[in-house]
Amino acid sequence: EDQVTQSPEALRLQEGESSSLNCSYTVSGLRGLFWYRQDPGKGPEFLFTLYSAGEEKEKERLKATLTKKESFLHITAPKPEDSATYLCAVQARNTGNQFYFGTGTSLTVIP
Amino acid sequence: DTEVTQTPKHLVMGMTNKKSLKCEQHMGHRAMYWYKQKAKKPPELMFVYSYEKLSINESVPSRFSPECPNSSLLNLHLHALQPEDSALYLCASSQEWTANTGELFFGEGSRLTVL
């Protein structure tokens, strides 16, 4: 049973076309939900940590939100340089201390 | 400074070779990790070191041998690898290995190709 599911698998946007990526989780006792950006052949780059439902974090064109079942990464007026794979990961009471990663959303922003 | 440095960036080795991947962090983090990532897949945990002691080994084959010489360094020794071991190997660190580790910081990765 997948504990972290990301959708869509791939997303193509025109430059300036806002959208949202989803990360749903089924773990219990969430201790943290983490968003990362990963460029091809590179390591994941940390973006946000969310700890409790209702929490929101923002960075430039990105905004992450958290509910009791899912997190959204909102991308406002994206630019081509936002093209990357976005990974979410959770750490929870029933995952020990481990991070469980979703399979990611591959975002392509077309000029 | 939130940097994790990995060397080499690229490594090509034969199945009979012995090589090592190296990782260094100077953030004062006490937990360090090795992950393996195949194309279009999420990172998979291999090993966790906490305070220089091996805390987690995710049933990794013995041809992969981790070593943590001190709190800033982490090595992964490779011997008799198989072509299916070709992947991006990622090192990461966090402040602690606890129920609330906080975020992991990843290095750029070492791209390994086994011929």
Short mmCIF file of N, CA and C in Angstrom, two decimals, chain A residues 31-32 34 36 38 40-46 49 51 87 91-92 96-99 101-104, chain B residues 35 37 40-43 45 56 58 88 90 97-109 111:
data_model
loop_
_atom_site.label_atom_id
_atom_site.label_comp_id
_atom_site.label_asym_id
_atom_site.label_seq_id
_atom_site.Cartn_x
_atom_site.Cartn_y
_atom_site.Cartn_z
N ARG A 31 4.47 13.63 11.21
CA ARG A 31 5.45 14.45 11.92
C ARG A 31 5.99 15.56 11.02
N GLY A 32 5.92 15.35 9.72
CA GLY A 32 6.37 16.39 8.80
C GLY A 32 6.11 15.97 7.37
N PHE A 34 7.38 17.14 3.50
CA PHE A 34 8.48 17.89 2.91
C PHE A 34 8.31 17.94 1.40
N TYR A 36 10.34 18.82 -2.21
CA TYR A 36 11.64 18.98 -2.81
C TYR A 36 11.46 19.22 -4.31
N GLN A 38 13.63 18.53 -7.86
CA GLN A 38 14.78 17.79 -8.37
C GLN A 38 14.94 18.04 -9.86
N PRO A 40 17.03 17.13 -13.44
CA PRO A 40 17.56 15.86 -13.98
C PRO A 40 19.02 15.64 -13.59
N GLY A 41 19.32 14.46 -13.06
CA GLY A 41 20.69 14.11 -12.72
C GLY A 41 21.24 14.80 -11.50
N LYS A 42 20.41 15.53 -10.77
CA LYS A 42 20.86 16.25 -9.58
C LYS A 42 20.14 15.73 -8.34
N GLY A 43 20.67 16.11 -7.16
CA GLY A 43 20.01 15.73 -5.92
C GLY A 43 18.80 16.60 -5.65
N PRO A 44 17.86 16.11 -4.86
CA PRO A 44 16.68 16.91 -4.50
C PRO A 44 17.08 18.17 -3.72
N GLU A 45 16.42 19.26 -4.05
CA GLU A 45 16.66 20.53 -3.37
C GLU A 45 15.47 20.81 -2.45
N PHE A 46 15.74 21.03 -1.19
CA PHE A 46 14.68 21.25 -0.22
C PHE A 46 13.93 22.54 -0.51
N THR A 49 8.90 22.61 4.54
CA THR A 49 8.43 21.65 5.52
C THR A 49 7.10 22.14 6.07
N TYR A 51 4.10 21.01 9.00
CA TYR A 51 3.97 20.13 10.16
C TYR A 51 2.54 19.85 10.57
N LEU A 87 9.05 16.46 -5.71
CA LEU A 87 8.87 15.29 -4.85
C LEU A 87 8.30 15.73 -3.51
N GLN A 91 7.17 12.04 6.95
CA GLN A 91 7.73 11.35 8.09
C GLN A 91 6.60 11.27 9.11
N ALA A 92 6.36 10.05 9.63
CA ALA A 92 5.17 9.87 10.47
C ALA A 92 5.46 8.88 11.59
N GLY A 96 8.37 4.97 11.50
CA GLY A 96 9.60 5.06 12.26
C GLY A 96 10.17 6.45 12.10
N ASN A 97 11.45 6.53 11.88
CA ASN A 97 12.05 7.85 11.63
C ASN A 97 12.24 8.10 10.14
N GLN A 98 11.75 7.19 9.32
CA GLN A 98 12.10 7.24 7.91
C GLN A 98 11.22 8.20 7.13
N PHE A 99 11.79 8.69 6.04
CA PHE A 99 11.06 9.47 5.05
C PHE A 99 10.49 8.52 4.01
N PHE A 101 9.01 8.78 0.26
CA PHE A 101 8.89 9.69 -0.87
C PHE A 101 7.77 9.25 -1.81
N GLY A 102 7.07 10.22 -2.36
CA GLY A 102 6.19 9.95 -3.49
C GLY A 102 7.01 9.81 -4.76
N THR A 103 6.35 9.42 -5.85
CA THR A 103 7.04 9.18 -7.12
C THR A 103 7.26 10.46 -7.91
N GLY A 104 6.72 11.57 -7.43
CA GLY A 104 7.03 12.85 -8.03
C GLY A 104 6.08 13.26 -9.14
N TYR B 35 21.12 7.17 -0.17
CA TYR B 35 19.95 6.80 -0.94
C TYR B 35 20.41 6.37 -2.34
N GLN B 37 18.82 6.10 -6.29
CA GLN B 37 17.71 6.55 -7.11
C GLN B 37 17.88 6.09 -8.55
N LYS B 40 13.47 8.11 -12.98
CA LYS B 40 12.03 8.33 -12.84
C LYS B 40 11.42 7.62 -11.62
N LYS B 41 12.25 7.34 -10.63
CA LYS B 41 11.79 6.72 -9.39
C LYS B 41 12.18 7.61 -8.22
N PRO B 42 11.50 7.48 -7.08
CA PRO B 42 11.91 8.26 -5.91
C PRO B 42 13.17 7.69 -5.28
N PRO B 43 13.84 8.48 -4.47
CA PRO B 43 15.02 7.94 -3.75
C PRO B 43 14.61 6.80 -2.82
N LEU B 45 15.94 4.54 0.44
CA LEU B 45 16.90 4.56 1.54
C LEU B 45 17.75 3.30 1.53
N ILE B 56 20.52 2.14 10.45
CA ILE B 56 19.62 1.46 9.53
C ILE B 56 20.42 0.90 8.36
N GLU B 58 18.96 -1.06 5.07
CA GLU B 58 17.72 -1.52 4.45
C GLU B 58 17.96 -2.77 3.61
N LEU B 88 21.78 6.74 -9.60
CA LEU B 88 22.27 7.96 -8.95
C LEU B 88 22.30 7.69 -7.45
N LEU B 90 22.73 9.12 -3.78
CA LEU B 90 22.55 10.40 -3.11
C LEU B 90 22.94 10.28 -1.65
N TRP B 97 18.77 11.87 13.89
CA TRP B 97 17.98 10.73 13.44
C TRP B 97 16.99 10.43 14.56
N THR B 98 15.85 11.12 14.51
CA THR B 98 14.84 10.98 15.55
C THR B 98 13.46 10.98 14.89
N ALA B 99 12.44 10.97 15.70
CA ALA B 99 11.09 11.00 15.16
C ALA B 99 10.80 12.31 14.44
N ASN B 100 11.57 13.32 14.72
CA ASN B 100 11.41 14.60 14.03
C ASN B 100 12.77 15.04 13.54
N THR B 101 13.17 14.48 12.42
CA THR B 101 14.51 14.78 11.93
C THR B 101 14.63 16.19 11.38
N GLY B 102 13.47 16.77 11.01
CA GLY B 102 13.58 17.98 10.21
C GLY B 102 13.94 17.59 8.79
N GLU B 103 14.19 18.57 7.98
CA GLU B 103 14.43 18.30 6.58
C GLU B 103 15.76 17.59 6.35
N LEU B 104 15.77 16.78 5.28
CA LEU B 104 17.01 16.20 4.79
C LEU B 104 17.61 17.17 3.78
N PHE B 105 18.93 17.29 3.82
CA PHE B 105 19.64 18.08 2.81
C PHE B 105 20.45 17.10 1.98
N PHE B 106 20.24 17.16 0.67
CA PHE B 106 20.87 16.22 -0.23
C PHE B 106 22.06 16.83 -0.94
N GLY B 107 23.00 15.96 -1.28
CA GLY B 107 24.07 16.35 -2.18
C GLY B 107 23.61 16.25 -3.63
N GLU B 108 24.52 16.59 -4.55
CA GLU B 108 24.20 16.57 -5.98
C GLU B 108 24.13 15.16 -6.54
N GLY B 109 24.67 14.20 -5.81
CA GLY B 109 24.62 12.83 -6.26
C GLY B 109 25.87 12.39 -7.00
N ARG B 111 26.66 9.78 -10.08
CA ARG B 111 26.06 8.94 -11.12
C ARG B 111 26.99 7.76 -11.36
#
